[in-house]
Short mmCIF file of C-alpha atoms in Angstrom, two decimals:
data_model
loop_
_atom_site.label_atom_id
_atom_site.label_comp_id
_atom_site.label_asym_id
_atom_site.label_seq_id
_atom_site.Cartn_x
_atom_site.Cartn_y
_atom_site.Cartn_z
CA UNK A 1 1.93 24.38 -12.86
CA UNK A 2 4.28 21.44 -12.24
CA UNK A 3 7.27 23.79 -12.49
CA UNK A 4 5.80 26.00 -9.77
CA UNK A 5 5.11 22.93 -7.65
CA UNK A 6 8.74 21.77 -8.00
CA UNK A 7 9.95 25.14 -6.68
CA UNK A 8 8.27 24.55 -3.35
CA UNK A 9 10.30 23.18 -0.40
CA UNK A 10 10.36 19.36 -0.29
CA UNK A 11 8.26 19.20 2.92
CA UNK A 12 5.57 21.39 1.36
CA UNK A 13 5.63 19.35 -1.84
CA UNK A 14 5.17 16.14 0.13
CA UNK A 15 2.19 17.52 2.04
CA UNK A 16 0.62 18.99 -1.07
CA UNK A 17 1.00 15.69 -2.90
CA UNK A 18 -0.49 13.78 0.05
CA UNK A 19 -3.53 16.06 0.15
CA UNK A 20 -3.96 15.86 -3.63
CA UNK A 21 -3.89 12.07 -3.64
CA UNK A 22 -6.43 11.99 -0.76
CA UNK A 23 -8.99 14.37 -2.22
CA UNK A 24 -11.27 11.68 -3.65
CA UNK A 25 -11.26 9.49 -0.45
CA UNK A 26 -11.97 12.67 1.57
CA UNK A 27 -14.89 13.49 -0.73
CA UNK A 28 -16.19 9.94 -0.42
CA UNK A 29 -16.11 10.08 3.40
CA UNK A 30 -17.73 13.53 3.48
CA UNK A 31 -20.57 12.59 1.16
CA UNK A 32 -21.12 9.24 2.90
CA UNK A 33 -21.36 10.94 6.31
CA UNK A 34 -24.04 13.38 5.10
CA UNK A 35 -26.03 10.71 3.28
CA UNK A 36 -25.87 8.33 6.26
CA UNK A 37 -27.19 11.03 8.60
CA UNK A 38 -29.96 11.95 6.15
CA UNK A 39 -31.14 8.33 5.90
CA UNK A 40 -30.99 7.59 9.63
CA UNK A 41 -32.52 10.92 10.77
CA UNK A 42 -34.90 11.99 8.05
CA UNK A 43 -35.95 8.64 6.55
CA UNK A 44 -35.67 6.16 9.41
CA UNK A 45 -36.58 8.72 12.12
CA UNK A 46 -33.87 8.19 14.72
CA UNK A 47 -33.55 11.25 16.92
CA UNK A 48 -29.76 11.29 17.32
CA UNK A 49 -28.20 8.91 14.78
CA UNK A 50 -24.68 10.10 15.44
CA UNK A 51 -23.19 6.68 14.78
CA UNK A 52 -24.50 6.46 11.19
CA UNK A 53 -22.06 9.05 9.80
CA UNK A 54 -19.31 7.73 12.12
CA UNK A 55 -19.80 4.20 10.74
CA UNK A 56 -19.83 5.52 7.17
CA UNK A 57 -16.51 7.37 7.63
CA UNK A 58 -14.80 4.52 9.50
CA UNK A 59 -15.91 1.94 6.94
CA UNK A 60 -14.37 4.04 4.15
CA UNK A 61 -11.33 5.79 5.63
CA UNK A 62 -8.50 7.16 3.44
CA UNK A 63 -7.06 3.72 2.80
CA UNK A 64 -8.44 1.85 -0.19
CA UNK A 65 -7.96 -1.59 1.27
CA UNK A 66 -10.56 -3.85 2.92
CA UNK A 67 -13.46 -1.40 2.90
CA UNK A 68 -16.00 -4.18 2.62
CA UNK A 69 -14.39 -5.92 5.58
CA UNK A 70 -14.29 -2.71 7.62
CA UNK A 71 -18.00 -2.23 7.06
CA UNK A 72 -18.77 -5.78 8.18
CA UNK A 73 -16.49 -5.45 11.20
CA UNK A 74 -18.14 -2.16 12.16
CA UNK A 75 -21.65 -3.65 12.16
CA UNK A 76 -20.45 -6.87 13.85
CA UNK A 77 -18.58 -5.05 16.61
CA UNK A 78 -21.50 -2.77 17.39
CA UNK A 79 -23.91 -5.73 17.46
CA UNK A 80 -21.71 -7.70 19.83
CA UNK A 81 -21.11 -4.74 22.09
CA UNK A 82 -24.76 -3.75 22.31
CA UNK A 83 -25.91 -7.33 22.80
CA UNK A 84 -23.40 -8.20 25.54
CA UNK A 85 -23.70 -4.81 27.24
CA UNK A 86 -27.48 -4.82 27.27
CA UNK A 87 -27.62 -8.40 28.60
CA UNK A 88 -25.05 -7.93 31.38
CA UNK A 89 -25.94 -4.40 32.50
CA UNK A 90 -29.59 -5.35 32.90
CA UNK A 91 -28.49 -7.98 35.43
CA UNK A 92 -25.57 -6.37 37.33
CA UNK A 93 -26.37 -2.66 36.98
CA UNK A 94 -23.99 0.15 36.18
CA UNK A 95 -20.78 1.36 37.80
CA UNK A 96 -16.99 1.24 37.54
CA UNK A 97 -16.59 -2.50 38.03
CA UNK A 98 -19.60 -3.25 35.85
CA UNK A 99 -17.99 -1.33 32.96
CA UNK A 100 -14.79 -3.36 33.51
CA UNK A 101 -16.74 -6.62 33.29
CA UNK A 102 -18.82 -5.57 30.29
CA UNK A 103 -15.83 -4.36 28.25
CA UNK A 104 -13.87 -7.53 29.05
CA UNK A 105 -16.75 -9.80 28.05
CA UNK A 106 -17.60 -7.83 24.90
CA UNK A 107 -14.01 -7.83 23.65
CA UNK A 108 -13.60 -11.54 24.49
CA UNK A 109 -16.70 -12.46 22.47
CA UNK A 110 -15.58 -10.22 19.62
CA UNK A 111 -12.06 -11.68 19.48
CA UNK A 112 -13.46 -15.20 19.52
CA UNK A 113 -15.75 -14.37 16.57
CA UNK A 114 -13.31 -12.47 14.34
CA UNK A 115 -9.61 -11.70 14.22
CA UNK A 116 -10.12 -8.20 12.72
CA UNK A 117 -8.85 -5.30 14.86
CA UNK A 118 -12.00 -3.19 14.44
CA UNK A 119 -14.48 -5.70 15.85
CA UNK A 120 -13.25 -5.79 19.49
CA UNK A 121 -12.74 -1.97 19.55
CA UNK A 122 -16.29 -1.37 18.34
CA UNK A 123 -17.67 -4.01 20.69
CA UNK A 124 -15.93 -2.37 23.65
CA UNK A 125 -17.04 1.16 22.79
CA UNK A 126 -20.65 0.01 22.22
CA UNK A 127 -20.64 -1.88 25.51
CA UNK A 128 -19.39 1.23 27.30
CA UNK A 129 -22.15 3.27 25.69
CA UNK A 130 -24.77 0.80 26.95
CA UNK A 131 -23.19 0.79 30.42
CA UNK A 132 -23.11 4.56 30.73
CA UNK A 133 -25.65 6.31 28.51
CA UNK A 134 -28.18 3.93 26.99
CA UNK A 135 -30.83 2.36 29.24
CA UNK A 136 -30.63 -1.43 29.10
CA UNK A 137 -33.53 -3.07 27.42
CA UNK A 138 -34.54 0.11 25.57
CA UNK A 139 -34.68 0.78 21.84
CA UNK A 140 -31.54 2.98 21.81
CA UNK A 141 -29.20 0.01 21.52
CA UNK A 142 -31.11 -1.47 18.59
CA UNK A 143 -31.20 1.95 16.93
CA UNK A 144 -27.43 2.18 17.27
CA UNK A 145 -27.03 -1.18 15.52
CA UNK A 146 -29.33 0.02 12.71
CA UNK A 147 -27.31 3.24 12.43
CA UNK A 148 -24.08 1.23 12.12
CA UNK A 149 -25.68 -0.88 9.39
CA UNK A 150 -26.87 2.25 7.54
CA UNK A 151 -23.44 3.85 7.74
CA UNK A 152 -21.64 0.73 6.50
CA UNK A 153 -24.03 0.20 3.61
CA UNK A 154 -23.86 3.87 2.59
CA UNK A 155 -20.09 3.67 2.58
CA UNK A 156 -20.15 0.71 0.19
CA UNK A 157 -22.70 2.41 -2.07
CA UNK A 158 -20.51 5.53 -2.24
CA UNK A 159 -17.54 3.34 -3.24
CA UNK A 160 -19.64 1.86 -6.06
CA UNK A 161 -21.04 5.19 -7.30
CA UNK A 162 -18.00 7.46 -6.71
CA UNK A 163 -15.10 5.01 -6.94
CA UNK A 164 -11.41 5.70 -6.73
CA UNK A 165 -9.65 4.42 -9.86
CA UNK A 166 -8.64 0.87 -8.89
CA UNK A 167 -5.39 0.91 -10.88
CA UNK A 168 -4.16 4.52 -10.78
CA UNK A 169 -3.20 4.76 -7.14
CA UNK A 170 -1.62 1.30 -6.98
CA UNK A 171 0.53 1.79 -10.07
CA UNK A 172 1.63 5.18 -8.72
CA UNK A 173 2.73 3.44 -5.50
CA UNK A 174 4.70 0.84 -7.43
CA UNK A 175 6.34 3.51 -9.57
CA UNK A 176 7.33 5.46 -6.47
CA UNK A 177 9.02 2.40 -4.98
CA UNK A 178 11.00 1.86 -8.20
CA UNK A 179 11.98 5.57 -8.27
CA UNK A 180 13.37 5.24 -4.77
CA UNK A 181 15.27 2.10 -5.73
CA UNK A 182 16.79 3.95 -8.66
CA UNK A 183 18.13 6.57 -6.23
CA UNK A 184 19.51 3.79 -4.00
CA UNK A 185 21.32 2.04 -6.83
CA UNK A 186 22.68 5.37 -8.08
CA UNK A 187 23.97 6.11 -4.56
CA UNK A 188 25.72 2.70 -4.48
CA UNK A 189 27.26 3.30 -7.91
CA UNK A 190 28.52 6.72 -6.86
CA UNK A 191 29.94 5.30 -3.64
CA UNK A 192 31.70 2.45 -5.42
CA UNK A 193 33.27 4.78 -7.98
CA UNK A 194 34.43 7.22 -5.36
CA UNK A 195 35.25 4.52 -2.74
CA UNK A 196 33.02 6.54 -0.44
CA UNK A 197 31.36 4.46 2.28
CA UNK A 198 29.21 7.40 3.37
CA UNK A 199 27.42 7.61 0.01
CA UNK A 200 26.62 3.89 0.14
CA UNK A 201 25.51 4.10 3.77
CA UNK A 202 23.08 6.88 2.91
CA UNK A 203 21.73 4.80 0.00
CA UNK A 204 21.30 1.81 2.32
CA UNK A 205 19.41 3.93 4.83
CA UNK A 206 17.09 5.04 2.03
CA UNK A 207 16.53 1.45 0.96
CA UNK A 208 15.69 0.34 4.50
CA UNK A 209 12.99 3.02 4.70
CA UNK A 210 10.89 1.58 1.86
CA UNK A 211 8.89 -1.01 3.77
CA UNK A 212 6.07 1.39 4.52
CA UNK A 213 5.80 2.30 0.82
CA UNK A 214 5.68 -1.37 -0.12
CA UNK A 215 2.95 -2.06 2.43
CA UNK A 216 0.94 0.89 1.03
CA UNK A 217 1.39 -0.43 -2.48
CA UNK A 218 0.06 -3.88 -1.50
CA UNK A 219 -2.83 -2.28 0.42
CA UNK A 220 -3.84 -0.14 -2.52
CA UNK A 221 -3.64 -3.09 -4.87
CA UNK A 222 -5.96 -5.01 -2.56
CA UNK A 223 -8.26 -2.01 -2.34
CA UNK A 224 -8.27 -1.66 -6.11
CA UNK A 225 -9.30 -5.31 -6.42
CA UNK A 226 -12.19 -4.63 -4.03
CA UNK A 227 -13.31 -1.58 -5.98
CA UNK A 228 -13.20 -3.46 -9.27
CA UNK A 229 -15.68 -5.92 -7.80
CA UNK A 230 -17.94 -3.40 -6.08
CA UNK A 231 -18.22 -0.69 -8.74
CA UNK A 232 -19.72 -1.55 -12.14
CA UNK A 233 -17.80 1.43 -13.56
CA UNK A 234 -14.53 -0.49 -13.19
CA UNK A 235 -15.47 -4.08 -13.84
CA UNK A 236 -13.48 -3.91 -17.06
CA UNK A 237 -10.30 -3.04 -15.15
CA UNK A 238 -9.93 -6.44 -13.45
CA UNK A 239 -7.50 -7.90 -16.01
CA UNK A 240 -5.30 -4.83 -15.89
CA UNK A 241 -5.35 -4.88 -12.11
CA UNK A 242 -4.43 -8.57 -12.08
CA UNK A 243 -1.32 -7.81 -14.18
CA UNK A 244 -0.42 -5.01 -11.79
CA UNK A 245 -0.92 -7.22 -8.73
CA UNK A 246 1.46 -9.75 -10.28
CA UNK A 247 4.25 -7.19 -9.96
CA UNK A 248 3.93 -6.80 -6.19
CA UNK A 249 6.11 -9.81 -5.22
CA UNK A 250 8.84 -9.12 -7.83
CA UNK A 251 9.02 -5.46 -6.79
CA UNK A 252 9.25 -6.49 -3.14
CA UNK A 253 11.94 -9.02 -3.99
CA UNK A 254 13.86 -6.46 -6.04
CA UNK A 255 13.88 -4.09 -3.08
CA UNK A 256 15.18 -6.82 -0.78
CA UNK A 257 17.93 -7.76 -3.25
CA UNK A 258 18.94 -4.10 -3.64
CA UNK A 259 19.23 -3.85 0.12
CA UNK A 260 21.47 -6.91 0.25
CA UNK A 261 23.56 -5.54 -2.62
CA UNK A 262 23.97 -2.19 -0.88
CA UNK A 263 25.03 -3.86 2.39
CA UNK A 264 27.63 -5.93 0.61
CA UNK A 265 28.91 -2.90 -1.33
CA UNK A 266 29.24 -1.00 1.96
CA UNK A 267 31.10 -3.88 3.55
CA UNK A 268 33.44 -4.18 0.59
CA UNK A 269 34.35 -0.49 0.62
CA UNK A 270 34.86 -0.49 4.37
CA UNK A 271 37.26 -3.40 4.05
CA UNK A 272 39.18 -1.82 1.23
CA UNK A 273 38.13 -4.25 -1.49
CA UNK A 274 38.65 -3.11 -5.07
CA UNK A 275 35.63 -2.99 -7.37
CA UNK A 276 36.20 -3.43 -11.11
CA UNK A 277 34.81 -0.73 -13.39
CA UNK A 278 33.01 -3.32 -15.58
CA UNK A 279 30.84 -4.49 -12.68
CA UNK A 280 30.09 -0.92 -11.56
CA UNK A 281 29.22 0.08 -15.11
CA UNK A 282 26.70 -2.71 -15.43
CA UNK A 283 25.22 -1.76 -12.09
CA UNK A 284 24.91 1.85 -13.32
CA UNK A 285 22.82 0.67 -16.26
CA UNK A 286 20.33 -0.79 -13.77
CA UNK A 287 19.50 2.80 -12.73
CA UNK A 288 18.24 3.57 -16.20
CA UNK A 289 16.41 0.23 -16.39
CA UNK A 290 14.58 0.96 -13.15
CA UNK A 291 13.40 4.25 -14.62
CA UNK A 292 12.16 2.50 -17.79
CA UNK A 293 10.23 -0.03 -15.71
CA UNK A 294 8.82 2.85 -13.60
CA UNK A 295 7.62 4.65 -16.73
CA UNK A 296 6.12 1.37 -17.99
CA UNK A 297 4.02 1.06 -14.85
CA UNK A 298 2.77 4.63 -15.22
CA UNK A 299 2.02 4.37 -18.94
CA UNK A 300 -1.58 3.91 -20.05
CA UNK A 301 -2.41 0.90 -22.27
CA UNK A 302 -0.94 1.45 -25.71
CA UNK A 303 1.57 4.11 -24.54
CA UNK A 304 5.33 3.79 -24.43
CA UNK A 305 7.39 2.42 -22.86
CA UNK A 306 5.48 -0.83 -22.65
CA UNK A 307 6.41 -4.20 -21.18
CA UNK A 308 8.31 -5.21 -24.33
CA UNK A 309 10.43 -2.04 -24.18
CA UNK A 310 11.25 -2.61 -20.55
CA UNK A 311 12.13 -6.28 -21.13
CA UNK A 312 14.36 -5.32 -24.05
CA UNK A 313 16.41 -2.93 -21.87
CA UNK A 314 16.70 -5.50 -19.09
CA UNK A 315 17.80 -8.26 -21.48
CA UNK A 316 20.56 -6.01 -22.80
CA UNK A 317 21.90 -5.55 -19.28
CA UNK A 318 21.47 -9.27 -18.50
CA UNK A 319 23.76 -10.14 -21.45
CA UNK A 320 26.46 -7.93 -19.90
CA UNK A 321 26.09 -9.26 -16.33
CA UNK A 322 28.25 -12.32 -17.05
CA UNK A 323 29.87 -14.42 -14.29
CA UNK A 324 33.24 -13.89 -16.03
CA UNK A 325 33.21 -10.29 -14.76
CA UNK A 326 34.01 -11.55 -11.26
CA UNK A 327 36.21 -14.54 -12.19
CA UNK A 328 39.15 -13.12 -10.21
CA UNK A 329 37.18 -10.99 -7.75
CA UNK A 330 36.72 -11.03 -4.02
CA UNK A 331 33.60 -12.01 -2.09
CA UNK A 332 31.93 -8.61 -2.04
CA UNK A 333 32.12 -8.01 -5.81
CA UNK A 334 30.94 -11.56 -6.45
CA UNK A 335 27.95 -11.05 -4.19
CA UNK A 336 27.18 -7.69 -5.82
CA UNK A 337 27.06 -9.27 -9.24
CA UNK A 338 24.93 -12.14 -7.93
CA UNK A 339 22.46 -9.68 -6.40
CA UNK A 340 22.48 -7.63 -9.61
CA UNK A 341 21.49 -10.70 -11.59
CA UNK A 342 18.72 -11.45 -9.09
CA UNK A 343 17.48 -7.87 -9.42
CA UNK A 344 17.35 -8.27 -13.18
CA UNK A 345 15.22 -11.43 -12.80
CA UNK A 346 12.84 -9.55 -10.47
CA UNK A 347 12.52 -6.61 -12.89
CA UNK A 348 11.99 -8.89 -15.88
CA UNK A 349 9.07 -10.45 -13.96
CA UNK A 350 7.70 -6.94 -13.34
CA UNK A 351 7.90 -6.55 -17.11
CA UNK A 352 5.68 -9.58 -17.54
CA UNK A 353 8.07 -12.53 -17.94
CA UNK A 354 7.59 -15.77 -16.06
CA UNK A 355 10.34 -16.58 -13.60
CA UNK A 356 11.75 -19.40 -15.72
CA UNK A 357 11.97 -17.15 -18.79
CA UNK A 358 13.55 -14.34 -16.74
CA UNK A 359 16.22 -16.68 -15.35
CA UNK A 360 16.93 -18.02 -18.83
CA UNK A 361 18.03 -14.54 -19.97
CA UNK A 362 21.04 -14.82 -17.63
CA UNK A 363 23.71 -16.89 -19.22
#
């Protein structure tokens, strides 16, 4: 099956992978929408509880992060919008300038109460609804607030009963970032060996495009933490998630150091500086080390390679990355080795070492 998948064009593989990874969040949103409508319509008795399923879907979304906060923001925004809209419209009536005033006041109150982006948007949309469709002072506004509460609560219950694995998605994100960094370092190595600035420039462009992946990784780690608190099924995953969360900063720092290293390598080649084979060979070994660390992140507890295996590979490279390699070198090569040593410290921290212990491996 995987072989057939790999034969597909890259764009199709990317879309297929994206859909596959989103199947469970899509199922959560779909089930939450149906359940929210059932509760609001059949159990509570609201005639048109359209906002209950909307609130359920918006509180969940496809992103794992901050679902609890999104649910709270949803209910808070609707409450502010309905309250302000109902109060103001009952006094000044409806019309174009009244809508302008109501939206401005609702968003101002919402922003003053909370810095979340969802609160003022929901406050504004709810105020518009009151100003245009719902009669002020009637029960429709209160029903809308109840529908929002139902949808938000249903979303949280669905997360607890049908949870996304709190670790799986985040570790896959982290592994993907490391895989990309392996390609970047390999591109730099190839460019240095061939004295080809174009290869290094392409690698640098790839490295600069990783910020979105890093942001997604951090978001999914945060979402995993939330799931591990909401769902009893994954309470036992908190320690494992804490260890994974501890890798976020070192991975981010490694990416930044690789970018700096790639920029300096490009500058050195463009200015005709000579790079010694010993330095390039050590840098080439980092490609394999990145792959070992990537496999470590993907491995289940008890599987290989584990953190000890990754640290062993990194220590071997650290022993070779000696300052004597650039004793008679120019600025670019010296900076490249310095960044390489920093990258090793970052990766050793991903493998579980404290920063002091990671630095101590570099003699």
